[in-house]
PDB file of C-alpha atoms in Angstrom:
ATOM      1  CA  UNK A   1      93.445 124.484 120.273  1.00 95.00           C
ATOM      2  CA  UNK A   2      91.097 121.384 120.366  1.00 95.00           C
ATOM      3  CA  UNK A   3      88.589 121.868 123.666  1.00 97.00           C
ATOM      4  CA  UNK A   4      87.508 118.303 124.968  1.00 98.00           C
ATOM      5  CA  UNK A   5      85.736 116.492 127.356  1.00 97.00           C
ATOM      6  CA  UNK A   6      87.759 115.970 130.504  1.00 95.00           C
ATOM      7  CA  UNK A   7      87.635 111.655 129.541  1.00 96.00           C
ATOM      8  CA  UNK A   8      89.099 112.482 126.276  1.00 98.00           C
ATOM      9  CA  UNK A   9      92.199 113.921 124.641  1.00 98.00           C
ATOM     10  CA  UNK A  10      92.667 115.767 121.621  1.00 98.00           C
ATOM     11  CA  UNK A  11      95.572 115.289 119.155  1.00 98.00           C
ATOM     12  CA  UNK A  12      96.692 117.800 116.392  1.00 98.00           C
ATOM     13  CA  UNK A  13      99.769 118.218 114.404  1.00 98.00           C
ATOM     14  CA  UNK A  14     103.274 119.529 115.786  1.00 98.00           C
ATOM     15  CA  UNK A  15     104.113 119.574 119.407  1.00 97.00           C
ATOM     16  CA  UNK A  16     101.801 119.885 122.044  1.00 97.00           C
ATOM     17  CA  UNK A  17     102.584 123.207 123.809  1.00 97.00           C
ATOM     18  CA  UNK A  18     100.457 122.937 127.176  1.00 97.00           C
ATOM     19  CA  UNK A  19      96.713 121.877 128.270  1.00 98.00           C
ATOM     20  CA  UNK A  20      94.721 123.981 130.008  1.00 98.00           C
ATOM     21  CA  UNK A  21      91.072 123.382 132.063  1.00 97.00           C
ATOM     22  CA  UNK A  22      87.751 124.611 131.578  1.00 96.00           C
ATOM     23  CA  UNK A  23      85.169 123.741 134.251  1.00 94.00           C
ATOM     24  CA  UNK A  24      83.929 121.404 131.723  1.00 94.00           C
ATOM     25  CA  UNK A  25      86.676 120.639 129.426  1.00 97.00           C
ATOM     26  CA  UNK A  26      90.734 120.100 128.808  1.00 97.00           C
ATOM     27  CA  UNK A  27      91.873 121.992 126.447  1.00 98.00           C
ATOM     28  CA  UNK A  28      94.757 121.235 124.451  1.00 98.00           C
ATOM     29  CA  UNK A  29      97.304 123.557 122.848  1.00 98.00           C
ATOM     30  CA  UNK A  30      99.124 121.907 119.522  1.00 98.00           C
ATOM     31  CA  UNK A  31     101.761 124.351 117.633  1.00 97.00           C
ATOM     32  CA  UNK A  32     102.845 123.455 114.179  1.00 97.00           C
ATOM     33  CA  UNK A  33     106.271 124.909 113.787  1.00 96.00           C
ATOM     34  CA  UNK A  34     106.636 124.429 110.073  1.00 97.00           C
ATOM     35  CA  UNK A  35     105.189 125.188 106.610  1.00 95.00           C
ATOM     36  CA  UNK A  36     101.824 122.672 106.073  1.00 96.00           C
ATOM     37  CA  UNK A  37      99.523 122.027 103.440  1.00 91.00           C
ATOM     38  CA  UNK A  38      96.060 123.350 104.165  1.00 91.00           C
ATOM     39  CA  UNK A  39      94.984 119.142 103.718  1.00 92.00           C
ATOM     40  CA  UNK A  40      97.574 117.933 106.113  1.00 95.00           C
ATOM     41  CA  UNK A  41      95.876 120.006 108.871  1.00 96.00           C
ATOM     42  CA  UNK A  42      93.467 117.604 111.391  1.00 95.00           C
ATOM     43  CA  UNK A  43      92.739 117.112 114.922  1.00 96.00           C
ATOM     44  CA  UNK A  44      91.780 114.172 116.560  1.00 96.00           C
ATOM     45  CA  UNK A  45      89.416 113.363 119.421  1.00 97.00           C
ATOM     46  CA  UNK A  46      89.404 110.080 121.365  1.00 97.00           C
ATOM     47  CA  UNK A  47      90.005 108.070 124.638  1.00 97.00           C
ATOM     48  CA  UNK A  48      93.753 107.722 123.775  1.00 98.00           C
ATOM     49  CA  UNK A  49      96.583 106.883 125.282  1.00 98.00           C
ATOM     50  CA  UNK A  50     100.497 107.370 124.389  1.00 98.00           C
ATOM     51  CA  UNK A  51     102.852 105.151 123.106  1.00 98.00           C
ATOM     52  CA  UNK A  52     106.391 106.000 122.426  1.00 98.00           C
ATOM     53  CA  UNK A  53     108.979 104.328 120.679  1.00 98.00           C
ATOM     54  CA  UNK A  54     112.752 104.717 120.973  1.00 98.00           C
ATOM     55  CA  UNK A  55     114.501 105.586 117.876  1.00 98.00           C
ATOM     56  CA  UNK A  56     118.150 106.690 116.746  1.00 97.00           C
ATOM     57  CA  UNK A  57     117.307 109.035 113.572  1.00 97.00           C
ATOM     58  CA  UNK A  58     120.351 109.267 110.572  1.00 96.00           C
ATOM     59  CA  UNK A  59     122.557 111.621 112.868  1.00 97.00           C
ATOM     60  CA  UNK A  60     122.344 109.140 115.356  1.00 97.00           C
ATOM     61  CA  UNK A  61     120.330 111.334 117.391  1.00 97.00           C
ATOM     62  CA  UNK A  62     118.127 109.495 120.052  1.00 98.00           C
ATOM     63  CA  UNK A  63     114.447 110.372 118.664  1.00 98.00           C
ATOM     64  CA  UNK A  64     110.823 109.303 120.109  1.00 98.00           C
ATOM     65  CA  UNK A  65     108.198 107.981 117.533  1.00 98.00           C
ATOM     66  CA  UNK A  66     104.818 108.850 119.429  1.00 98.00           C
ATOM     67  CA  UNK A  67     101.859 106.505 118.964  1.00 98.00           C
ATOM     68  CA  UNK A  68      98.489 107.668 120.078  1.00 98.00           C
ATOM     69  CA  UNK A  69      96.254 104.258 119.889  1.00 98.00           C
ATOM     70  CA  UNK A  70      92.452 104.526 121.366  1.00 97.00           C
ATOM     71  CA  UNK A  71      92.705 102.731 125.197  1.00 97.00           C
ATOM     72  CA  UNK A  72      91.073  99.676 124.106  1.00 96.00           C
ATOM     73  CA  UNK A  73      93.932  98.848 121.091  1.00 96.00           C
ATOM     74  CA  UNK A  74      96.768  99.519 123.497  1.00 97.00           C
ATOM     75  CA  UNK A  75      98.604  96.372 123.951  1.00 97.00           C
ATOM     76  CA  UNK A  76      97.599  95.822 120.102  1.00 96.00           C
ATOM     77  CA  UNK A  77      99.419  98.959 119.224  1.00 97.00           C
ATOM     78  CA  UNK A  78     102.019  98.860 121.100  1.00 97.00           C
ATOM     79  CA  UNK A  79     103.093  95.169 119.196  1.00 96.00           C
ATOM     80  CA  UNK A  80     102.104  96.969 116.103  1.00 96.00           C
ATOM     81  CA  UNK A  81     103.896  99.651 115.759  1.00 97.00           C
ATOM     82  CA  UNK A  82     107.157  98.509 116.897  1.00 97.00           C
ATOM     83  CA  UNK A  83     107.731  98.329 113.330  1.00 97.00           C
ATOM     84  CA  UNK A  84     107.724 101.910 112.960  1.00 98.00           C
ATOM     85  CA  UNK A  85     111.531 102.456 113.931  1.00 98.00           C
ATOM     86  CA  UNK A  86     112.416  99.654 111.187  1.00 98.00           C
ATOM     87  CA  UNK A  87     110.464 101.472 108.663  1.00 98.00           C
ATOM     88  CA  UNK A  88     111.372 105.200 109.428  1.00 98.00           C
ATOM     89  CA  UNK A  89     115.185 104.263 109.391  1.00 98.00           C
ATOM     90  CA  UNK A  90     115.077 102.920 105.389  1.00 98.00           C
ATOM     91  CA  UNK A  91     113.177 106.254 104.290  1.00 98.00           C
ATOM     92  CA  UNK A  92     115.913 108.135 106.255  1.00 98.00           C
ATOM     93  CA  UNK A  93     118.859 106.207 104.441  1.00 98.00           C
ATOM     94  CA  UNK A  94     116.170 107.239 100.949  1.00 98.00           C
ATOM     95  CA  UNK A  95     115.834 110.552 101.511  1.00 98.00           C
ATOM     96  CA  UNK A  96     117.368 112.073 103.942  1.00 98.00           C
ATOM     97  CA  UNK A  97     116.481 113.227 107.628  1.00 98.00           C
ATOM     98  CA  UNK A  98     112.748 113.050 108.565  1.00 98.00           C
ATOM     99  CA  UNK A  99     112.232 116.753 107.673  1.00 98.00           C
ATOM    100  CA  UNK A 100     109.881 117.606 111.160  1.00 98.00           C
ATOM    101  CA  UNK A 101     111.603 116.672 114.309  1.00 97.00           C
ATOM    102  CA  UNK A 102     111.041 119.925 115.444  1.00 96.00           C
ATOM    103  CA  UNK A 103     107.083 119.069 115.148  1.00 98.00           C
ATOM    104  CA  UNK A 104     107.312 115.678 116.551  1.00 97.00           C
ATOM    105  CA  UNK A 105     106.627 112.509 114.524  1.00 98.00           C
ATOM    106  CA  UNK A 106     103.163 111.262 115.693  1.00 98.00           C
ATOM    107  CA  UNK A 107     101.198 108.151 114.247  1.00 98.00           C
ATOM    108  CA  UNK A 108      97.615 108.585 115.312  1.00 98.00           C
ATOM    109  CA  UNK A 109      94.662 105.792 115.454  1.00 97.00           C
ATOM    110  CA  UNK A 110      91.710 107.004 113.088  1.00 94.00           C
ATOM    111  CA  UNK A 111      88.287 105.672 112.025  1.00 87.00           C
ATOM    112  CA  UNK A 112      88.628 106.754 108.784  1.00 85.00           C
ATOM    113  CA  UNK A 113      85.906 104.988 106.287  1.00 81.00           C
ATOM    114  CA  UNK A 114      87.442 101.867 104.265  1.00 79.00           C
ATOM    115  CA  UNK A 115      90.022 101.321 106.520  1.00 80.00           C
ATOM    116  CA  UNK A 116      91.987 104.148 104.763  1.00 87.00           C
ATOM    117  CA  UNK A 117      94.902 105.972 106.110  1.00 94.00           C
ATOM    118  CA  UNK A 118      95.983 109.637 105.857  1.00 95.00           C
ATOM    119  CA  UNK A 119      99.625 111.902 105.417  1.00 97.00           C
ATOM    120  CA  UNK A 120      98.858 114.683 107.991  1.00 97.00           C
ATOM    121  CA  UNK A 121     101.801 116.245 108.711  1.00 98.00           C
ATOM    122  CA  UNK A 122     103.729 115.016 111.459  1.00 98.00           C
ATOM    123  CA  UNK A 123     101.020 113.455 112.942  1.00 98.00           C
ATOM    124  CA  UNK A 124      99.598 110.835 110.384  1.00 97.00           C
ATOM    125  CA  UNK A 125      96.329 108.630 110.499  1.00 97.00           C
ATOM    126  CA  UNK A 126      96.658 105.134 110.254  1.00 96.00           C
ATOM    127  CA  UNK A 127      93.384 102.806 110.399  1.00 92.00           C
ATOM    128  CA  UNK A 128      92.237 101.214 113.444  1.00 87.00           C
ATOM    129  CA  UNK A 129      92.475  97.619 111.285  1.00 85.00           C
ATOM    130  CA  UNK A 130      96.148  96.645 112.918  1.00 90.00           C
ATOM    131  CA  UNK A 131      96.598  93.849 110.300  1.00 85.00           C
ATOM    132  CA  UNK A 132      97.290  93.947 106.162  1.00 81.00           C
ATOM    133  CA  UNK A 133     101.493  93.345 106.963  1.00 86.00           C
ATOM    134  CA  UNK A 134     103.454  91.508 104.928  1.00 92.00           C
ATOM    135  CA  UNK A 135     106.356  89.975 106.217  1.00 93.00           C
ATOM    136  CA  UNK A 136     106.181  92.020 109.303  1.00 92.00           C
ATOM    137  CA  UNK A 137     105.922  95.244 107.665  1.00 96.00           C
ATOM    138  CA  UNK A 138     102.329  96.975 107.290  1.00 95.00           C
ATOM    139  CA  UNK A 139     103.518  99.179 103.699  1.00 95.00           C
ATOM    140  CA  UNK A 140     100.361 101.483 104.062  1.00 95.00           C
ATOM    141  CA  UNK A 141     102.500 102.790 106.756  1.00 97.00           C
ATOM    142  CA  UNK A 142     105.681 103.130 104.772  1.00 98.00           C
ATOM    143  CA  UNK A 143     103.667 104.614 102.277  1.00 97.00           C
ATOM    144  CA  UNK A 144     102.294 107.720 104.852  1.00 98.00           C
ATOM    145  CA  UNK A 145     105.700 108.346 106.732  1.00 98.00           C
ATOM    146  CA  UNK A 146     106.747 108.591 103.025  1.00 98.00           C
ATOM    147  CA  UNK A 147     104.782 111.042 102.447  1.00 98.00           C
ATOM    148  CA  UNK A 148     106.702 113.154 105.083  1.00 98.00           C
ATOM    149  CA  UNK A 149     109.187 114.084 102.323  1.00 98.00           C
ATOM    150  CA  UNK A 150     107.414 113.815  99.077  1.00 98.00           C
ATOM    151  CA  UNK A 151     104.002 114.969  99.617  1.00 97.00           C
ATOM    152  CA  UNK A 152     104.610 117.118 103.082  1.00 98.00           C
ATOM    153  CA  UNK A 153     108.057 118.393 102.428  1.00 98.00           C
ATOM    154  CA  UNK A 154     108.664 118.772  98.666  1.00 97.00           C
ATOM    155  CA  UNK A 155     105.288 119.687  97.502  1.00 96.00           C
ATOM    156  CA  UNK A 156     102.971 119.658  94.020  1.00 95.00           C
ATOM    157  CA  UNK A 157     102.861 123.201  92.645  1.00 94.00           C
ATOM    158  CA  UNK A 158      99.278 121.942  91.760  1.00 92.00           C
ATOM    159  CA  UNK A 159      97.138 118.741  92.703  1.00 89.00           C
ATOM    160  CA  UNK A 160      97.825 118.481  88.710  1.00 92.00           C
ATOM    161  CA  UNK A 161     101.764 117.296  89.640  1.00 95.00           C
ATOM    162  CA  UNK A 162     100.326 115.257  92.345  1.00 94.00           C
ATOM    163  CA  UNK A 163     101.786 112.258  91.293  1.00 96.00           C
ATOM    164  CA  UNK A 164     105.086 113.439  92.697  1.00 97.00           C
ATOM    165  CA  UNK A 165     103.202 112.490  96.227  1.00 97.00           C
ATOM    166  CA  UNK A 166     101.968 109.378  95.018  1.00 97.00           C
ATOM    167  CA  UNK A 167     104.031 107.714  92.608  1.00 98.00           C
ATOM    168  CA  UNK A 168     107.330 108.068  94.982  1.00 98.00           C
ATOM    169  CA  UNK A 169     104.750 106.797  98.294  1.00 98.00           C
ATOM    170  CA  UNK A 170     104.085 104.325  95.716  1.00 98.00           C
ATOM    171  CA  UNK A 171     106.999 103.280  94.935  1.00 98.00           C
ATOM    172  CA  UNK A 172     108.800 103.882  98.663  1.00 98.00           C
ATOM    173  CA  UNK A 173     106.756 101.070  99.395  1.00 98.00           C
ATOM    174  CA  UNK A 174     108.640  98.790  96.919  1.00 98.00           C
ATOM    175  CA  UNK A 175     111.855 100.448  97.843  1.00 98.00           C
ATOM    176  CA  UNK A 176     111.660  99.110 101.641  1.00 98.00           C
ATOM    177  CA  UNK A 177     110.720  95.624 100.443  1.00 98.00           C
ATOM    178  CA  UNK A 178     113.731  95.838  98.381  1.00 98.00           C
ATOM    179  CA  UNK A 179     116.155  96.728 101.342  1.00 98.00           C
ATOM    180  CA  UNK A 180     114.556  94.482 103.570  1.00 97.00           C
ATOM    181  CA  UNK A 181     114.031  91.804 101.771  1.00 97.00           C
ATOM    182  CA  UNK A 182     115.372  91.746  98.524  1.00 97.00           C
ATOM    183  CA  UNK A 183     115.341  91.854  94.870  1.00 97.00           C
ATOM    184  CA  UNK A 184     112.787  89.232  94.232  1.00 97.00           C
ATOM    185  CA  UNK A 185     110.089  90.700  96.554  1.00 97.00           C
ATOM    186  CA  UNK A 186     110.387  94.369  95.127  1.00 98.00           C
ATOM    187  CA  UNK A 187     110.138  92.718  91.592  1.00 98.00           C
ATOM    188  CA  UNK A 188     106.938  90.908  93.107  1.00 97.00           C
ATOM    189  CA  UNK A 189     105.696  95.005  94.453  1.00 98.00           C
ATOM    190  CA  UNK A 190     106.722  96.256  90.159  1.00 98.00           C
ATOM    191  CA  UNK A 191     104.628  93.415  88.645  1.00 98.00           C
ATOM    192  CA  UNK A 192     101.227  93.981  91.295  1.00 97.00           C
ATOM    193  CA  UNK A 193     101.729  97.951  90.373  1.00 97.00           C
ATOM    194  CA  UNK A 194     102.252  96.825  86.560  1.00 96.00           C
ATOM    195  CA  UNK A 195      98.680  94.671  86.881  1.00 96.00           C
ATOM    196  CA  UNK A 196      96.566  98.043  88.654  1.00 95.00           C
ATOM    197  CA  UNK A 197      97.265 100.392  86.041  1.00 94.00           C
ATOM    198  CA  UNK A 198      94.296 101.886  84.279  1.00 91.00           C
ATOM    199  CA  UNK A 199      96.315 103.972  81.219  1.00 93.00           C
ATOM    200  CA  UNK A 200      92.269 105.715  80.785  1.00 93.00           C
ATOM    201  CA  UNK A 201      93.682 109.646  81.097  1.00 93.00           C
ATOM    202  CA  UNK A 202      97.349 111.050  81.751  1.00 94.00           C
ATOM    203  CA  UNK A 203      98.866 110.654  84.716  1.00 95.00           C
ATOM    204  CA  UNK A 204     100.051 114.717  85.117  1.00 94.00           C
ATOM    205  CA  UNK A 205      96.647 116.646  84.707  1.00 92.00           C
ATOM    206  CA  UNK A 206      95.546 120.197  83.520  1.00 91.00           C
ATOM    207  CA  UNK A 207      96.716 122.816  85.663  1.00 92.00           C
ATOM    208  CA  UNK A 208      93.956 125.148  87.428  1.00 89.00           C
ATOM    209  CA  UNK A 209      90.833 122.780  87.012  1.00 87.00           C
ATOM    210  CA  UNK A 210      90.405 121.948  91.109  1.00 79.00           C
ATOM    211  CA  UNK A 211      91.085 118.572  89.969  1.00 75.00           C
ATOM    212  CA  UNK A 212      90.525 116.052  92.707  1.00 76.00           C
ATOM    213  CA  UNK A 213      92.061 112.398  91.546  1.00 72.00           C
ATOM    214  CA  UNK A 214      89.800 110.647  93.593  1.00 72.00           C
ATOM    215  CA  UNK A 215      86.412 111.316  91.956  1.00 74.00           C
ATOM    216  CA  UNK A 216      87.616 109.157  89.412  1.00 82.00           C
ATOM    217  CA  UNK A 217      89.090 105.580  89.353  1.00 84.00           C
ATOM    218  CA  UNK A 218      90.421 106.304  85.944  1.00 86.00           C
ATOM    219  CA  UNK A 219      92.507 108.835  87.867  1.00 89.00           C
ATOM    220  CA  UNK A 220      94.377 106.575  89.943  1.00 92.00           C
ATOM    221  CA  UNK A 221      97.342 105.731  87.549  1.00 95.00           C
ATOM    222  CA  UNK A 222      99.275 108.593  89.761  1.00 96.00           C
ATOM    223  CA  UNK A 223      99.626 105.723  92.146  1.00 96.00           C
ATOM    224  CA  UNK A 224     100.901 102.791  90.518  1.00 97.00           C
ATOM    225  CA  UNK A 225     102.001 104.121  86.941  1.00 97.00           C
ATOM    226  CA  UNK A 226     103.531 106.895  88.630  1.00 97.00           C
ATOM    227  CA  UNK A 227     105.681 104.079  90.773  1.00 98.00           C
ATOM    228  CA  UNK A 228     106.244 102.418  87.931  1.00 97.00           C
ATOM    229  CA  UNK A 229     107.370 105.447  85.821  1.00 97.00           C
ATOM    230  CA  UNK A 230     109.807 106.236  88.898  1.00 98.00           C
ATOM    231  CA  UNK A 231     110.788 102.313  88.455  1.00 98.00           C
ATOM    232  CA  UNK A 232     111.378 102.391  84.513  1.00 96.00           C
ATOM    233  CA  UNK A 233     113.188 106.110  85.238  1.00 97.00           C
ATOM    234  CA  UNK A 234     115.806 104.157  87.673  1.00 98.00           C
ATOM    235  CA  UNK A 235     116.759 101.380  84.922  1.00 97.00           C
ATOM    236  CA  UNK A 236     116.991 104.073  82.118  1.00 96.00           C
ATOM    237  CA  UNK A 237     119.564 105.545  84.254  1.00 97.00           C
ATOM    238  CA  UNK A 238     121.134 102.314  85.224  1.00 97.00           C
ATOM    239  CA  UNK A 239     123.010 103.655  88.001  1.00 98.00           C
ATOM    240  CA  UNK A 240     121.721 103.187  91.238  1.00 98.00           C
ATOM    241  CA  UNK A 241     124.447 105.010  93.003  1.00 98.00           C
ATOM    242  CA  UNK A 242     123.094 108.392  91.016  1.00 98.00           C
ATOM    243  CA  UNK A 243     120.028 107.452  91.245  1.00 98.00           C
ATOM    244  CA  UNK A 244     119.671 107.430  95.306  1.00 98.00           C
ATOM    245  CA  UNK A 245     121.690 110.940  95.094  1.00 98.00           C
ATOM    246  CA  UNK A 246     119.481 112.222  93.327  1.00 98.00           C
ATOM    247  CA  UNK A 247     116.398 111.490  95.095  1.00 98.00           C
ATOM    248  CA  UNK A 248     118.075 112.724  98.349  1.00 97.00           C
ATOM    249  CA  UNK A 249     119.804 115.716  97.235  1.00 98.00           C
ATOM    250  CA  UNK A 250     115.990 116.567  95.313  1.00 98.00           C
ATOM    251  CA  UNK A 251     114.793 116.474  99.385  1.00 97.00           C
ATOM    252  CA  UNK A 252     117.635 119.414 100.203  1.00 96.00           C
ATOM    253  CA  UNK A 253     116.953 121.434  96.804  1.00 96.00           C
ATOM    254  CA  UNK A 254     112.997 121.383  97.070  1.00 97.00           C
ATOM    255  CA  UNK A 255     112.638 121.103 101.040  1.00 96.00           C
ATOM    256  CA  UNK A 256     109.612 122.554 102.442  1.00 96.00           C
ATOM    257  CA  UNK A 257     108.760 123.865  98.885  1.00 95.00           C
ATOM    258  CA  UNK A 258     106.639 123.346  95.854  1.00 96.00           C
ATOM    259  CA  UNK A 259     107.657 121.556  92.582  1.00 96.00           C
ATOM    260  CA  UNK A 260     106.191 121.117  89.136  1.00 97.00           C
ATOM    261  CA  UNK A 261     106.931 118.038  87.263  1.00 97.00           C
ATOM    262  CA  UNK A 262     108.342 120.130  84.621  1.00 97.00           C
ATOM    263  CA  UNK A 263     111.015 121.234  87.360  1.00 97.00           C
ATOM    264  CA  UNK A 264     111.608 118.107  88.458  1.00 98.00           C
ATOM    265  CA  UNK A 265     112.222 117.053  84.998  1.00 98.00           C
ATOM    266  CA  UNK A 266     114.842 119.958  85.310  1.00 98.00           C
ATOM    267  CA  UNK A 267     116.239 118.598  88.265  1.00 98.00           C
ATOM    268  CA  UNK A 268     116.461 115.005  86.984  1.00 98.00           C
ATOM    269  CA  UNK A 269     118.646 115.976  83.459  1.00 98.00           C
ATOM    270  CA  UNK A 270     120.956 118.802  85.166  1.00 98.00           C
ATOM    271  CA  UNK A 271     121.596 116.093  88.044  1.00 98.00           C
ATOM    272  CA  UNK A 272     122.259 113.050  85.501  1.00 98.00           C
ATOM    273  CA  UNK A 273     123.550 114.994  82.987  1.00 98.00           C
ATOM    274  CA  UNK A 274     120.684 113.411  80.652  1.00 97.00           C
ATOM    275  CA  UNK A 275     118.024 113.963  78.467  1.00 97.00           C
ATOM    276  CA  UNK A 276     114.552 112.099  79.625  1.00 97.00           C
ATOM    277  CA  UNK A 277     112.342 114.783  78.239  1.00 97.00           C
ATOM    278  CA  UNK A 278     110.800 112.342  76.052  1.00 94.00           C
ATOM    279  CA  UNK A 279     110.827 109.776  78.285  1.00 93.00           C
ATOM    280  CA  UNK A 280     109.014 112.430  81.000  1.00 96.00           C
ATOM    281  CA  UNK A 281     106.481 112.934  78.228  1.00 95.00           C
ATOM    282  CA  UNK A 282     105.320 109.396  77.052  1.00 92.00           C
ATOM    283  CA  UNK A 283     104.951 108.071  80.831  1.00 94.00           C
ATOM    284  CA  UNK A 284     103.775 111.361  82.344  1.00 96.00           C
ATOM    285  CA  UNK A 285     101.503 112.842  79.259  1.00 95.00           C
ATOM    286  CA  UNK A 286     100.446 109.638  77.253  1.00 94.00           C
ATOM    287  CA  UNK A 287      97.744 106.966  77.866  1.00 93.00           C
ATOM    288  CA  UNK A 288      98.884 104.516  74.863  1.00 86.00           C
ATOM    289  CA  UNK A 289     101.591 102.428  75.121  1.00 79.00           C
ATOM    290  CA  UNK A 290     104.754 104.021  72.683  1.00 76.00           C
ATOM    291  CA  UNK A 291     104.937 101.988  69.314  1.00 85.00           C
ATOM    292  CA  UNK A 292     108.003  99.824  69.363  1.00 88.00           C
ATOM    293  CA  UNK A 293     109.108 100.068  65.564  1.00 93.00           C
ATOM    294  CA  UNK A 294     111.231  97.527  63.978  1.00 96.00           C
ATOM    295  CA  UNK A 295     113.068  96.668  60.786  1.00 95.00           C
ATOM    296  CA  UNK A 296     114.844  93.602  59.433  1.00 97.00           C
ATOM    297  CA  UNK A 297     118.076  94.310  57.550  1.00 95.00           C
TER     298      UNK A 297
END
């Protein structure tokens, strides 16, 4: 329940049950329907008003993304975000049916510092910037709805796993570019991640140490290493058809659940009927490249 002034409104995850009136304030009544992580939960208070855009989700079921954009950023938004229906329908055909239709799917205007953005569960915060899009996509916003299924959905046992949330965000983002625009621009995505990576301390951390990746730059290889383990993962396999499966059917094992990387290595070799423990090990555990070792007979 978030208790306003009467010339504001206050947004929270899930659905939003009812509002009821103070002498003094509205109040409004959000229910989240579904498991959350305790970091996904927010409110937010503002003079907003409601967008809504049509969209026909994977069951072609006639669904309404829900932008809240402050009053002044209205007609911005509203040109903005029609984007959002483009984007949610390649992370469907990824991974399966947004996992919290039942919550709503909200994309909420923040002030947060930097111009950064946010995951909260079914109701994510995206700057206040409206620009940084590239070829008509902003891909900070693919990279938050994508956290709807890895992140929100199928969940790090321990912040130490956390590049299970990151690296496939990460790498969602170079996904889209790929089905929208091609080979050569996801290539151009692999080779920027490739150029960011830091390779200063492992990219899966200690267990039970409160660790907290962003204290540390040197931390931040769960990001674009992780996308580019996920990357180098996909042409080891060499089958793309397998490869999408397994992603997807990973969403229906794990839903709503948490996940070590040590299960998902699991997952990965019963699924593919392959062995990338070692490969798991040198990306995931290693900061120095692997030796290539040769011989001339």
């Amino acid at each position: 329940r978030v208790g306003v002034p009467k010339d504001l409104v206050g947004v929270a995850n899930g659905k939003l049950d009812r509002v009821t009136e103070t002498e003094s304030e509205n109040i409004y009544h959000w229910a989240v329907r579904n498991p959350i992580n305790i970091y996904n939960i927010s409110f937010n208070v503002g003079d907003y008003v409601k967008l809504e855009k049509d969209y026909r989700d994977i069951h072609h079921t006639g669904r309404k993304i829900e932008i809240y954009a402050l009053s002044y950023n209205k007609e911005t938004a509203d040109t903005f975000y029609n984007q959002a229906p483009v984007i949610m329908q390649q992370l469907e055909q990824l991974y399966g049916e947004y996992p919290w239709w039942n919550d709503g799917c909200k994309i909420i205007e923040t002030s947060i510092p930097n111009g950064l953005c946010m995951e909260h569960q079914s109701g994510i915060s995206m700057t206040d910037a409206y620009k940084h899009q590239f070829m008509g996509i902003n891909y900070t916003l693919v990279h938050e709805l994508s956290h709807e299924w890895w992140g929100n959905s199928l969940t790090a046992y321990d912040y130490a796993d956390l590049w299970l949330h990151e690296g496939f965000a990460q790498y969602s983002e170079a996904l889209v570019v790929e089905a929208l625009h091609g080979t050569g621009y996801y290539h151009y995505f692999i080779d920027y991640y490739a150029s960011q990576i830091n390779n200063k301390r492992p990219v899966a951390k200690p267990y039970d140490v409160r660790y907290n990746n962003l204290v540390h730059h040197e931390d931040q290889d769960i990001y674009d290493k992780g996308a580019l383990f996920i990357h180098t993962l996909r042409r080891q396999l060499n089958n793309d058809t397998l490869f999408f499966k397994v992603l997807k059917t990973a969403q229906q094992q794990f839903s709503k659940g948490l996940l070590t990387s040590d299960q998902f290595l699991a997952y990965f070799n019963q699924e593919t009927n392959k062995d990338f423990t070692p490969f798991f090990n040198v990306y995931l555990h290693q900061i120095s490249p692997p030796i290539l070792e040769y011989h001339i007979n």
